[in-house]
Short mmCIF file of C-alpha atoms and ligand atoms in Angstrom, two decimals:
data_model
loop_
_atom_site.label_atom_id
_atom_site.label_comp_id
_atom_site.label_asym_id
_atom_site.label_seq_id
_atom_site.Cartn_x
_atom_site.Cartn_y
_atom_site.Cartn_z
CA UNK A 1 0.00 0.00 0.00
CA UNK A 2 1.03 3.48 -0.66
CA UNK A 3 0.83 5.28 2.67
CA UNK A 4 1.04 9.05 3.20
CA UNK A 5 1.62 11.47 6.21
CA UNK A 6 -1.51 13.71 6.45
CA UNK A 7 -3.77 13.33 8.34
CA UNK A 8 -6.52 13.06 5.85
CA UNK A 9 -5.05 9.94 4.78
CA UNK A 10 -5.48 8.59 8.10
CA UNK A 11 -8.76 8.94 8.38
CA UNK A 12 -9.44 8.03 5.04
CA UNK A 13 -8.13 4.49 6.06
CA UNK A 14 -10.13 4.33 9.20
CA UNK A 15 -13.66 5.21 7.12
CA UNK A 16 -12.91 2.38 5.07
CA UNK A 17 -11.90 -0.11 7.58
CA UNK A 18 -14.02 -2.93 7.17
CA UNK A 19 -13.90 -3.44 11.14
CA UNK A 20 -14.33 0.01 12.27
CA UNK A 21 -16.74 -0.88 14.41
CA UNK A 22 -15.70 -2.99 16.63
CA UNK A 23 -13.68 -0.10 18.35
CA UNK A 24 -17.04 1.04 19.94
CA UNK A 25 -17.37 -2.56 21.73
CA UNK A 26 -13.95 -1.05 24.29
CA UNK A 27 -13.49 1.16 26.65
CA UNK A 28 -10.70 3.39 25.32
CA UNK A 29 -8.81 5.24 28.30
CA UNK A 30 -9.17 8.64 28.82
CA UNK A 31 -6.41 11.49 29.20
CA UNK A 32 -7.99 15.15 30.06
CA UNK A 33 -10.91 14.19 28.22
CA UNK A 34 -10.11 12.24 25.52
CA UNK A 35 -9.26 9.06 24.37
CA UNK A 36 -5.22 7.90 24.36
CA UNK A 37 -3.68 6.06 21.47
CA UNK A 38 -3.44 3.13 23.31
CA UNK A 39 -0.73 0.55 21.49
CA UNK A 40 0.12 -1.09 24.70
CA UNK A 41 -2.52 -4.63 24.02
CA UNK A 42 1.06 -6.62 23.92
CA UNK A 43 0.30 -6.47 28.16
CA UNK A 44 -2.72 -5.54 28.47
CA UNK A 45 -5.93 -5.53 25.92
CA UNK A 46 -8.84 -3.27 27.15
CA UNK A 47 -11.93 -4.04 28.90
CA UNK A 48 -14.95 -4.81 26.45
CA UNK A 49 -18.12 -3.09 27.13
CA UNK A 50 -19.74 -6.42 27.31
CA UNK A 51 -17.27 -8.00 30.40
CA UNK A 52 -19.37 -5.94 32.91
CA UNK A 53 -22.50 -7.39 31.91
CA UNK A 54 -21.03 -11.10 31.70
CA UNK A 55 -19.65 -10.79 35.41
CA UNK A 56 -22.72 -10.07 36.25
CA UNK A 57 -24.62 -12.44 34.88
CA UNK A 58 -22.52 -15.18 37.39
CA UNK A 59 -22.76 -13.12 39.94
CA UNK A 60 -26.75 -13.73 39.61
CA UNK A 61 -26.27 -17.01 38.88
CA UNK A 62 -24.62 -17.73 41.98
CA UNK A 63 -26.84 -15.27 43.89
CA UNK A 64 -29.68 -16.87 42.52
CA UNK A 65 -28.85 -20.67 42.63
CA UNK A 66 -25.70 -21.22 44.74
CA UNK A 67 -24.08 -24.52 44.56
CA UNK A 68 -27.09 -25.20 42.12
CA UNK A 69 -25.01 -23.20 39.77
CA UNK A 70 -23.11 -25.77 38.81
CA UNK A 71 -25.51 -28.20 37.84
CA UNK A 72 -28.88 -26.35 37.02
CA UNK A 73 -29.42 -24.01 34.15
CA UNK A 74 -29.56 -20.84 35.66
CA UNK A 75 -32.85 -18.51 34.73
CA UNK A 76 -30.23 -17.10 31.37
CA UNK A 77 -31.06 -20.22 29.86
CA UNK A 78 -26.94 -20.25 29.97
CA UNK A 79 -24.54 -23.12 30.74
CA UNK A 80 -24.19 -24.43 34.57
CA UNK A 81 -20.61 -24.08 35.85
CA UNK A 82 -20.00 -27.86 35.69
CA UNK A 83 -19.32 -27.25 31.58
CA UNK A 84 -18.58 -23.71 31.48
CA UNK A 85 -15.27 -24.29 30.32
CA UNK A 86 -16.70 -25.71 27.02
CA UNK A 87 -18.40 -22.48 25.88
CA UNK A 88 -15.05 -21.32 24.78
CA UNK A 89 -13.90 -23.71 23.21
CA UNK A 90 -15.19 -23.02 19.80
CA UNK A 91 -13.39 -19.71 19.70
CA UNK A 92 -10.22 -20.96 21.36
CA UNK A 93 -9.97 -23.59 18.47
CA UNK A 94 -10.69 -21.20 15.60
CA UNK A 95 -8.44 -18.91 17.21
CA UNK A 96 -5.44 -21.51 17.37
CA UNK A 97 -6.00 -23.36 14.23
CA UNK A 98 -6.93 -26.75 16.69
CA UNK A 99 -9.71 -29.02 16.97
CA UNK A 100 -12.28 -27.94 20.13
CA UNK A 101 -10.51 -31.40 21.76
CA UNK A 102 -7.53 -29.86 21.75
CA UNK A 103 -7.76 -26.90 24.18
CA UNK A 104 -8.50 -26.22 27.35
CA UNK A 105 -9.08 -22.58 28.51
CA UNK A 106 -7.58 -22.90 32.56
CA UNK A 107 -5.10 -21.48 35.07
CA UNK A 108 -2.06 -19.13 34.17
CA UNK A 109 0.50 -19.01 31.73
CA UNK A 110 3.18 -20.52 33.63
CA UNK A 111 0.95 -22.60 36.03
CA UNK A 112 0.23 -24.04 32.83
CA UNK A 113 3.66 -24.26 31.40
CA UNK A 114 4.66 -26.51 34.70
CA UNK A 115 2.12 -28.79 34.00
CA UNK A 116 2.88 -29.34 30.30
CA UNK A 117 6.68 -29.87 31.10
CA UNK A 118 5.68 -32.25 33.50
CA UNK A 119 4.39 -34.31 30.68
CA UNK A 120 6.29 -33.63 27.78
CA UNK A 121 9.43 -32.90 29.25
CA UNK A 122 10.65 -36.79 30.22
CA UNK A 123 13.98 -36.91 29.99
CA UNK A 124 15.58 -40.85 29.18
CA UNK A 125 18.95 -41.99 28.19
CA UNK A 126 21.29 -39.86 26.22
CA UNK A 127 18.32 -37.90 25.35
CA UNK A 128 17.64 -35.34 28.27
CA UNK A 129 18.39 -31.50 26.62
CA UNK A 130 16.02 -28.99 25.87
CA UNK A 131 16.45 -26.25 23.26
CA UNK A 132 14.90 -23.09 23.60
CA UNK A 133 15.41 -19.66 22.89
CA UNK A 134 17.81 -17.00 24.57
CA UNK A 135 16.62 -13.84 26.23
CA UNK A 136 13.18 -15.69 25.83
CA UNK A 137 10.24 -14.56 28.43
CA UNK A 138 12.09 -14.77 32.22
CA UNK A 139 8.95 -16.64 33.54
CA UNK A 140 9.52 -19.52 30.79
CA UNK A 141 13.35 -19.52 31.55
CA UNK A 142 12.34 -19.97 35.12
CA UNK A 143 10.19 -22.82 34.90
CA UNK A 144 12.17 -24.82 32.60
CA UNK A 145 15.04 -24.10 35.10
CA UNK A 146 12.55 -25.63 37.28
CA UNK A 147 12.07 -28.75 35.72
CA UNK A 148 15.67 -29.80 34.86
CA UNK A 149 16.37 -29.04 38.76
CA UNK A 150 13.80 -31.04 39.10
CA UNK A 151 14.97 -34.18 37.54
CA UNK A 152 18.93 -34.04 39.29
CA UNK A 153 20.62 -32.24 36.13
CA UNK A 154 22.18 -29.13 36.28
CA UNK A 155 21.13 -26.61 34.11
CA UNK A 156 23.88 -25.90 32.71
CA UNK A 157 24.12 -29.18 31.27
CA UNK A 158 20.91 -29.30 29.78
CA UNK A 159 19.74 -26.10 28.73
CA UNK A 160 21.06 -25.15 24.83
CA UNK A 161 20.11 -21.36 23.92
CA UNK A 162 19.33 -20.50 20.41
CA UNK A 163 21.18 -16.67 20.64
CA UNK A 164 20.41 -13.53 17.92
CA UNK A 165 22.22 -13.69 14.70
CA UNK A 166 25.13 -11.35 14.60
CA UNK A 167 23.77 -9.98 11.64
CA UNK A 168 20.34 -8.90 12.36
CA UNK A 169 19.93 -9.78 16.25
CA UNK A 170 17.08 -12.14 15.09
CA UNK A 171 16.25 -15.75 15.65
CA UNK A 172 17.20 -17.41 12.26
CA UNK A 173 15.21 -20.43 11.89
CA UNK A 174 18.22 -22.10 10.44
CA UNK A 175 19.72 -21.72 13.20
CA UNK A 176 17.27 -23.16 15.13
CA UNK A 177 16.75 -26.52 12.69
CA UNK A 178 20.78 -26.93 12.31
CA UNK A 179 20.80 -27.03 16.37
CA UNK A 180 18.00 -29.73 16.29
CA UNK A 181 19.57 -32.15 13.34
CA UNK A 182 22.96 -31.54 15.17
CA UNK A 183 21.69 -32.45 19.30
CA UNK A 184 18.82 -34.80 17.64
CA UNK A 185 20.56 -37.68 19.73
CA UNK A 186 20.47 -35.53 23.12
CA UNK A 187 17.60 -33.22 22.72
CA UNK A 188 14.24 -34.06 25.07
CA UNK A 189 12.45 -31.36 24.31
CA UNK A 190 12.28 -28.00 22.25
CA UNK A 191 10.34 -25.20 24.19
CA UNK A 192 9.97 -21.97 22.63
CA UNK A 193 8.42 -18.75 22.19
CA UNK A 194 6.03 -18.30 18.76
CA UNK A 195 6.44 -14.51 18.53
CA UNK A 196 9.20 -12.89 21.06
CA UNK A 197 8.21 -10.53 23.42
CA UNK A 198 10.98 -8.19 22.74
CA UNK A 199 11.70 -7.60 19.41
CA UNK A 200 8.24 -9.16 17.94
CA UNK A 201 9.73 -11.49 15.62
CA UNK A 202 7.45 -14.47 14.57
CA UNK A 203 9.27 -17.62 14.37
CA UNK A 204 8.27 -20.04 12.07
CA UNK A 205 6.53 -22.09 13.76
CA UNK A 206 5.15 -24.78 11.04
CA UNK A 207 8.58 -25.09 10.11
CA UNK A 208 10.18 -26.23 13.34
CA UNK A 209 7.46 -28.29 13.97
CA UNK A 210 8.15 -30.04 10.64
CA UNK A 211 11.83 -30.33 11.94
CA UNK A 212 11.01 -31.76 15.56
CA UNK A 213 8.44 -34.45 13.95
CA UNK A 214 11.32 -35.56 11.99
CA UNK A 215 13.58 -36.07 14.76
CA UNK A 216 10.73 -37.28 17.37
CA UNK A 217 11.14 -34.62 19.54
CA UNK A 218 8.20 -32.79 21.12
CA UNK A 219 7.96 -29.06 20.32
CA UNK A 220 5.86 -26.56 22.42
CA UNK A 221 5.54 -23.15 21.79
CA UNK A 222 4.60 -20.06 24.42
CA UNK A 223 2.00 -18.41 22.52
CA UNK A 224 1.32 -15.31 25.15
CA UNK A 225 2.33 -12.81 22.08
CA UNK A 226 1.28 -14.94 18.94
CA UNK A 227 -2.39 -14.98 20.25
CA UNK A 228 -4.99 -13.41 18.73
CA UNK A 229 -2.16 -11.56 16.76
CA UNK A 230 -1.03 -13.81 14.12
CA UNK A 231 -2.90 -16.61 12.32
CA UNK A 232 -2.10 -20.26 14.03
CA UNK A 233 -2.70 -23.54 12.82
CA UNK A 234 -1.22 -25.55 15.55
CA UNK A 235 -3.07 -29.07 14.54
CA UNK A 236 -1.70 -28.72 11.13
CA UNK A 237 1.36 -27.84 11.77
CA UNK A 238 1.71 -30.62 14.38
CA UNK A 239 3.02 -28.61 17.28
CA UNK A 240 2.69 -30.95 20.15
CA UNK A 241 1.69 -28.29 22.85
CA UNK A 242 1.54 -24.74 23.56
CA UNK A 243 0.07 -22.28 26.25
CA UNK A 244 -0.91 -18.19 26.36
CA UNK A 245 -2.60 -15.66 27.98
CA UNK A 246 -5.43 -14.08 27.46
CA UNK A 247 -5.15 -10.81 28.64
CA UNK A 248 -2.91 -9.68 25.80
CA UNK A 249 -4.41 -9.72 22.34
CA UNK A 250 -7.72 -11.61 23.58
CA UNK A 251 -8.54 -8.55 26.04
CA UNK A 252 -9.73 -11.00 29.24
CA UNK A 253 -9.16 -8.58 31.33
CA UNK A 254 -5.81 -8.36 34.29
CA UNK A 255 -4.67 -11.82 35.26
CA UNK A 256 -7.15 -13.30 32.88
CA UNK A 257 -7.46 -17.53 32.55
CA UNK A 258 -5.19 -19.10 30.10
CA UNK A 259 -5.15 -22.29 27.70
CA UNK A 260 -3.61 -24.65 26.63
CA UNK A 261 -3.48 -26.68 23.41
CA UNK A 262 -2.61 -30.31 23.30
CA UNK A 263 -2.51 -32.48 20.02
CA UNK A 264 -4.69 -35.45 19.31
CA UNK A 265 -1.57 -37.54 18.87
CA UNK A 266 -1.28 -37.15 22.36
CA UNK A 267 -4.85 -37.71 23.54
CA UNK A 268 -4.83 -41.94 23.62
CA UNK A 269 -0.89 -41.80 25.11
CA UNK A 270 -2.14 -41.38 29.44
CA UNK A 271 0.98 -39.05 29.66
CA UNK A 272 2.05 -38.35 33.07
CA UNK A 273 0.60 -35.48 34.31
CA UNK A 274 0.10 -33.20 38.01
CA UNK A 275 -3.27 -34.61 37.88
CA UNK A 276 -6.05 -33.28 40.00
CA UNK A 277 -9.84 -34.26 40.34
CA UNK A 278 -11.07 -31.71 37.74
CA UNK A 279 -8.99 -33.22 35.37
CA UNK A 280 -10.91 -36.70 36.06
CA UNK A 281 -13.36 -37.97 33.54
CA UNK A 282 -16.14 -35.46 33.78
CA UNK A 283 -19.08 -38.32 34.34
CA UNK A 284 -17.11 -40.36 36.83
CA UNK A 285 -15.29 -37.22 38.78
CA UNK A 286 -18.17 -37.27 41.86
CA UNK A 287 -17.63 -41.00 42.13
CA UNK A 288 -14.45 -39.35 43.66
CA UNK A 289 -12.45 -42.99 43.88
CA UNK A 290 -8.82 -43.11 43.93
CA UNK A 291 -6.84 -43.99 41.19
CA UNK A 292 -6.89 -40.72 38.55
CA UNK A 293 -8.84 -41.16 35.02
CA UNK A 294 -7.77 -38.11 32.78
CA UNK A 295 -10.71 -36.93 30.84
CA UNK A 296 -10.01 -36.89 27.18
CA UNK A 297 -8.01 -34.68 25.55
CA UNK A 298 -6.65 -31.37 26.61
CA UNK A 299 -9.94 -31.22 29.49
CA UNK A 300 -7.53 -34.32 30.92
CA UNK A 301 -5.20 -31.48 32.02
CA UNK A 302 -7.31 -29.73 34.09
CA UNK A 303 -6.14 -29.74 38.01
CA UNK A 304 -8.67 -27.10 39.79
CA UNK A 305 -12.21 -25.94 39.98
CA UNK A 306 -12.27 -23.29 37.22
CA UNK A 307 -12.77 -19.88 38.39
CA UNK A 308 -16.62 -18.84 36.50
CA UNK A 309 -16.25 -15.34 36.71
CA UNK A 310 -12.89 -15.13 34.84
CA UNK A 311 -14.20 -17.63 32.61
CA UNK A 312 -16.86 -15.22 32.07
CA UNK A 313 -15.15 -12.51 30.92
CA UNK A 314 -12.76 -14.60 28.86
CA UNK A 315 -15.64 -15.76 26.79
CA UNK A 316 -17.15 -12.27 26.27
CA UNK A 317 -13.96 -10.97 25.30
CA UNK A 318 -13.23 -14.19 22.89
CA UNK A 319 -16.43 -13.74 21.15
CA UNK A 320 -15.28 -10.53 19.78
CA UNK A 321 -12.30 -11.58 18.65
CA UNK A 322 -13.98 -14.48 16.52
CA UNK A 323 -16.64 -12.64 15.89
CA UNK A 324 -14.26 -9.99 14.07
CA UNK A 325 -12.15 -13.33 12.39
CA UNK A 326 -8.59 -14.21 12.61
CA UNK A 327 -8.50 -13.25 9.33
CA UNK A 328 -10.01 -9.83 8.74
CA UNK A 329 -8.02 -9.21 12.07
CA UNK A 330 -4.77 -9.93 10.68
CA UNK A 331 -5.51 -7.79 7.58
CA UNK A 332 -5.90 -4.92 8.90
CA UNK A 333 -3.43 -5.30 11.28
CA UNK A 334 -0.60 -5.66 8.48
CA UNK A 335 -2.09 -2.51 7.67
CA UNK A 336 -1.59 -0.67 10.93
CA UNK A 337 1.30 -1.68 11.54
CA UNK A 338 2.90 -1.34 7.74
CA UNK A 339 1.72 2.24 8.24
CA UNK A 340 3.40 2.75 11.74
CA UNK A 341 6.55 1.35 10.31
CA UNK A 342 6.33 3.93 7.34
CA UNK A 343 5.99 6.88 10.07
CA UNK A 344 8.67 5.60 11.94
CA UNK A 345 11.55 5.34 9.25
CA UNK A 346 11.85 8.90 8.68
CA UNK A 347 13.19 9.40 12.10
CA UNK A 348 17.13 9.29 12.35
CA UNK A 349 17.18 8.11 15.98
CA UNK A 350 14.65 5.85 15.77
CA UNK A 351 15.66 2.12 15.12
CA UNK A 352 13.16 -0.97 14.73
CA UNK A 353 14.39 -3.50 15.96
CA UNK A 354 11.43 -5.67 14.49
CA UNK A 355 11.24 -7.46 11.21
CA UNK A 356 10.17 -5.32 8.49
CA UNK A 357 8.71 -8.51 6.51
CA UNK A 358 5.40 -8.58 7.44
CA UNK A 359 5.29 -12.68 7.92
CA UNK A 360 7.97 -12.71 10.53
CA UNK A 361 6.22 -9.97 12.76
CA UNK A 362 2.64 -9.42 14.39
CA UNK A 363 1.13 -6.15 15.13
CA UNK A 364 4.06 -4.62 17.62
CA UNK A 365 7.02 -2.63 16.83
CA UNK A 366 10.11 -2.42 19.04
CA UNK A 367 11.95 0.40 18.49
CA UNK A 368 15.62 1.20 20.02
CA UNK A 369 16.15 4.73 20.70
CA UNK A 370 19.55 6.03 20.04
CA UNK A 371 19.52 9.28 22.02
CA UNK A 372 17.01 10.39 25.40
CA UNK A 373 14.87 6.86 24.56
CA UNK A 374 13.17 7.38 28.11
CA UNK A 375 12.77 11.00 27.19
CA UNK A 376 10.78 10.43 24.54
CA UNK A 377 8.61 7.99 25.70
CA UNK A 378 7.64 10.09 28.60
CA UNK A 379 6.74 12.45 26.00
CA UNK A 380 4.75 9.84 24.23
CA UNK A 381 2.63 8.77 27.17
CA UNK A 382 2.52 12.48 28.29
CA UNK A 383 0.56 12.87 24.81
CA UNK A 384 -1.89 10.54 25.48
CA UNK A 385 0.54 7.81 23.42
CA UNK A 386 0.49 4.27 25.56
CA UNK A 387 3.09 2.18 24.91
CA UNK A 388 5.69 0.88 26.67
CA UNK A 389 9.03 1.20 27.77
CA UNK A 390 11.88 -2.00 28.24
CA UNK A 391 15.25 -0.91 29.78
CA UNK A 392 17.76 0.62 28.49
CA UNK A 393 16.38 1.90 25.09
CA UNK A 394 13.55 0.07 23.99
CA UNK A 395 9.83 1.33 23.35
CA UNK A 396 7.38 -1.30 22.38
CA UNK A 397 3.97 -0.03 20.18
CA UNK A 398 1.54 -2.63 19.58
CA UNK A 399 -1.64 -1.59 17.26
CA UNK A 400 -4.16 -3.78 17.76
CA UNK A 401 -6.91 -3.96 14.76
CA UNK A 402 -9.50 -4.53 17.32
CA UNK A 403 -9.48 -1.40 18.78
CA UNK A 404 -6.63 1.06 16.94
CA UNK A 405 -7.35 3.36 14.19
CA UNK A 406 -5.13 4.53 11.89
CA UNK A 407 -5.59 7.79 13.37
CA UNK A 408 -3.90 6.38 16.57
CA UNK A 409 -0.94 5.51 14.63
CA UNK A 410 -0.50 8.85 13.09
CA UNK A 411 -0.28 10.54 16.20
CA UNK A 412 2.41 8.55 16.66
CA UNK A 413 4.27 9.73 14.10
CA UNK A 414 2.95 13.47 15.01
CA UNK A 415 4.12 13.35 18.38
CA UNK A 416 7.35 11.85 17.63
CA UNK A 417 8.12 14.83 14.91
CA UNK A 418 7.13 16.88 17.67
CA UNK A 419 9.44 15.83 20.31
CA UNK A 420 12.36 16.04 17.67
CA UNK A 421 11.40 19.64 16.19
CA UNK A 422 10.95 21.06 20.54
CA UNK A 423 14.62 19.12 21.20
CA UNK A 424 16.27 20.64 18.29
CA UNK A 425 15.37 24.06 18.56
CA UNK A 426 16.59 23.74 22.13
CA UNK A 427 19.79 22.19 20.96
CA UNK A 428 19.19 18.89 23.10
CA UNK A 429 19.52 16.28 20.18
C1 LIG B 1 3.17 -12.17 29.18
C2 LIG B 1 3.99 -13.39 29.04
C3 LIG B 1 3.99 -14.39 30.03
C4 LIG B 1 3.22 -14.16 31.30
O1 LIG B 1 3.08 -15.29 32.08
P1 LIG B 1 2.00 -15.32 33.26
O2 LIG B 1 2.17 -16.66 33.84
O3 LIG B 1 0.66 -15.08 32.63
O4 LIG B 1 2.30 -14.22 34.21
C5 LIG B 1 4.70 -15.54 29.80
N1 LIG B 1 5.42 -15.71 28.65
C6 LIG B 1 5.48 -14.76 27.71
C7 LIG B 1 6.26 -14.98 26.44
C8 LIG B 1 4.77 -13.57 27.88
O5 LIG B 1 4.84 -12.61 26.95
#
């Protein structure tokens, strides 16, 4: 597309946006009176204007029925508690690219990320390494550390980190596939990001997979950024596992339940698993006899009574994203963020860090500041410009085509020429 820097054009692009509307279904935040550019749905989407109304809705329930909730159809005509979980599943699978077996919405992030290595990471002979990413998420580096404690190796030993190429400080998925054919014999497992939280580089994800089948080792992928961002087709692509968030891209709201996706090659295996009773076979869990019977498929993970009222507002906020379509989504955002990129390059100082081919990136741009980085992003958010800032010179924008115009993104670039025109007449750049 031929982009241009007026204004005009802006909201030229924003009248024609097939999904316009769907920007009136959020709250926007406020700043003296109006409404911020906010590009910061890489941490935290916005609240829908239908959550309230969906909280509320269990809140009667329970008000209304009590423990009955869970069993009898509540005066909504909607689903008791017991299979609440379910209602999402439909979007969840779209969303992913999975079959509704598949995925389970449940717990945290990297609750859920212990529980997965607990089953796919199993360790045996000669083969007992896991490859992974470097300067991946801290949490995921954490939990793996976790595991290989766990099983009496030293990290150290275990742990092989994919680092930056020299030449572009990105993840080269070369890289990554001659590090699996060469440690086939040794490698356990291969946990990764899907899009890095950093620099917002998409990793090829169908490719590795292809890679790890060959060798017959598992590959999971940490999907907190790839989300609701990028199209996923984790069945086809044969990823073995993966878990997010949802209060990212999919707007759940702070803290928000996650999910987790778990191929039907694994379904007949009985991995091992941290089992708990909610995890049982749904028609034989009140039987409540020893000896643990997962429930099929990804449900079989389950450990804890599901918290309904974050449920609740995870299937609101899901509806809108499928509702909108993975697909339209993802055009548009191309769009936003092709035209962010084109505001961006005609600053000197500014640096992105990001991909600039569109199928190795999502929605967010990272951008390294040369010169008063944390100056200028105070002066972004000081605007009404909400993104956010990663020490020592790093300033992440995410526009999200659920709620972000085009006119959001030219500010960007407004602001930004701003700052630079103030800094230079005062001789500070
Ligand atoms: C946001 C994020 C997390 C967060 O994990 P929680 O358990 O939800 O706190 C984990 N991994 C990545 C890559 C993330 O971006």
């Amino acid at each position: 597309m031929n982009y241009d820097h007026s204004l005009a054009f802006a909201q030229h692009l924003d009248q024609t946006d097939p999904l316009r509307h769907f920007r009136e279904r959020f709250y926007i935040p406020q700043q003296n009176g109006n409404p911020v550019a906010y590009l910061c749905g890489n941490s935290l989407g916005l609240q829908p204007k239908s959550a309230r109304a969906a909280l509320e809705q269990e809140l009667n329930t329970w008000q209304n029925l009590g423990v009955e909730g869970w069993f009898d159809k509540p005066e909504s005509g909607e689903q008791p508690w017991l299979g609440y979980h379910t209602t999402c599943k439909e979007a969840l699978s779209a969303i992913v690219g999975a079959d509704p077996s598949e995925v389970c919405p449940m717990n945290a992030l990297t609750v859920n990320l212990h529980l997965l290595l607990a089953s796919f990471y199993r360790p045996a002979g000669k083969k007992i390494k896991i490859l992974t990413i470097k300067g991946d998420f801290p949490s995921d580096q954490y939990a793996l550390e976790t595991h290989i404690k766990h099983r009496g190796y030293s990290v150290a030993d275990v742990l092989i980190e994919i680092a930056p190429h020299p030449d572009d400080n990105l993840i080269h998925t070369t890289d990554i596939q001659k590090a699996i054919i060469e440690q086939a014999d040794s490698l356990a497992l291969i946990w990764m990001s899907g899009l890095n939280y950093y620099t917002g580089q998409v990793y090829n994800m169908a490719t590795l997979a292809e890679t790890a089948q060959t060798h017959c080792i598992p590959i999971g992928f940490d999907l907190a950024h790839a989300i609701g961002n990028i199209p996923l087709r984790l069945h086809d692509w044969g990823v073995d596992f993966a878990t997010w968030c949802s209060y990212k891209y999919l707007n759940g709201g702070p803290g928000a339940v996650s999910g987790v996706f778990i191929h039907k090659k694994h379904h007949e295996q009985n991995l091992p698993r941290l089992a708990g009773w909610w995890g049982y076979r749904e028609d034989r869990r009140f039987e409540m006899t020893p000896g643990f019977l997962p429930a099929p498929g990804a449900d079989g993970w389950q450990v804890s009574t599901p918290n309904i009222l974050a449920l609740a507002l995870h299937r609101a906020a899901l509806s809108i994203t499928a509702e909108a379509g993975m697909v339209a989504l993802r055009q548009k955002s191309e769009h936003l963020t092709g035209y962010l990129e084109y505001l961006l390059t005609r600053f000197d100082g500014i640096q992105i860090i990001t991909p600039d081919d569109p199928n190795q990136r999502g929605c967010q741009l990272s951008l390294l500041v040369r010169k008063q980085g944390k100056k200028l992003f105070t002066y972004l958010t000081e605007q009404g410009i909400i993104g956010d800032w990663r020490e020592p010179d790093c300033i992440r924008l995410a526009p999200t085509p659920l709620y972000n115009t085009f006119e959001d993104v030219w500010r960007v670039g407004s602001v930004i020429e701003q700052f630079y025109t103030d800094k230079m007449e005062h001789g500070l750049v």
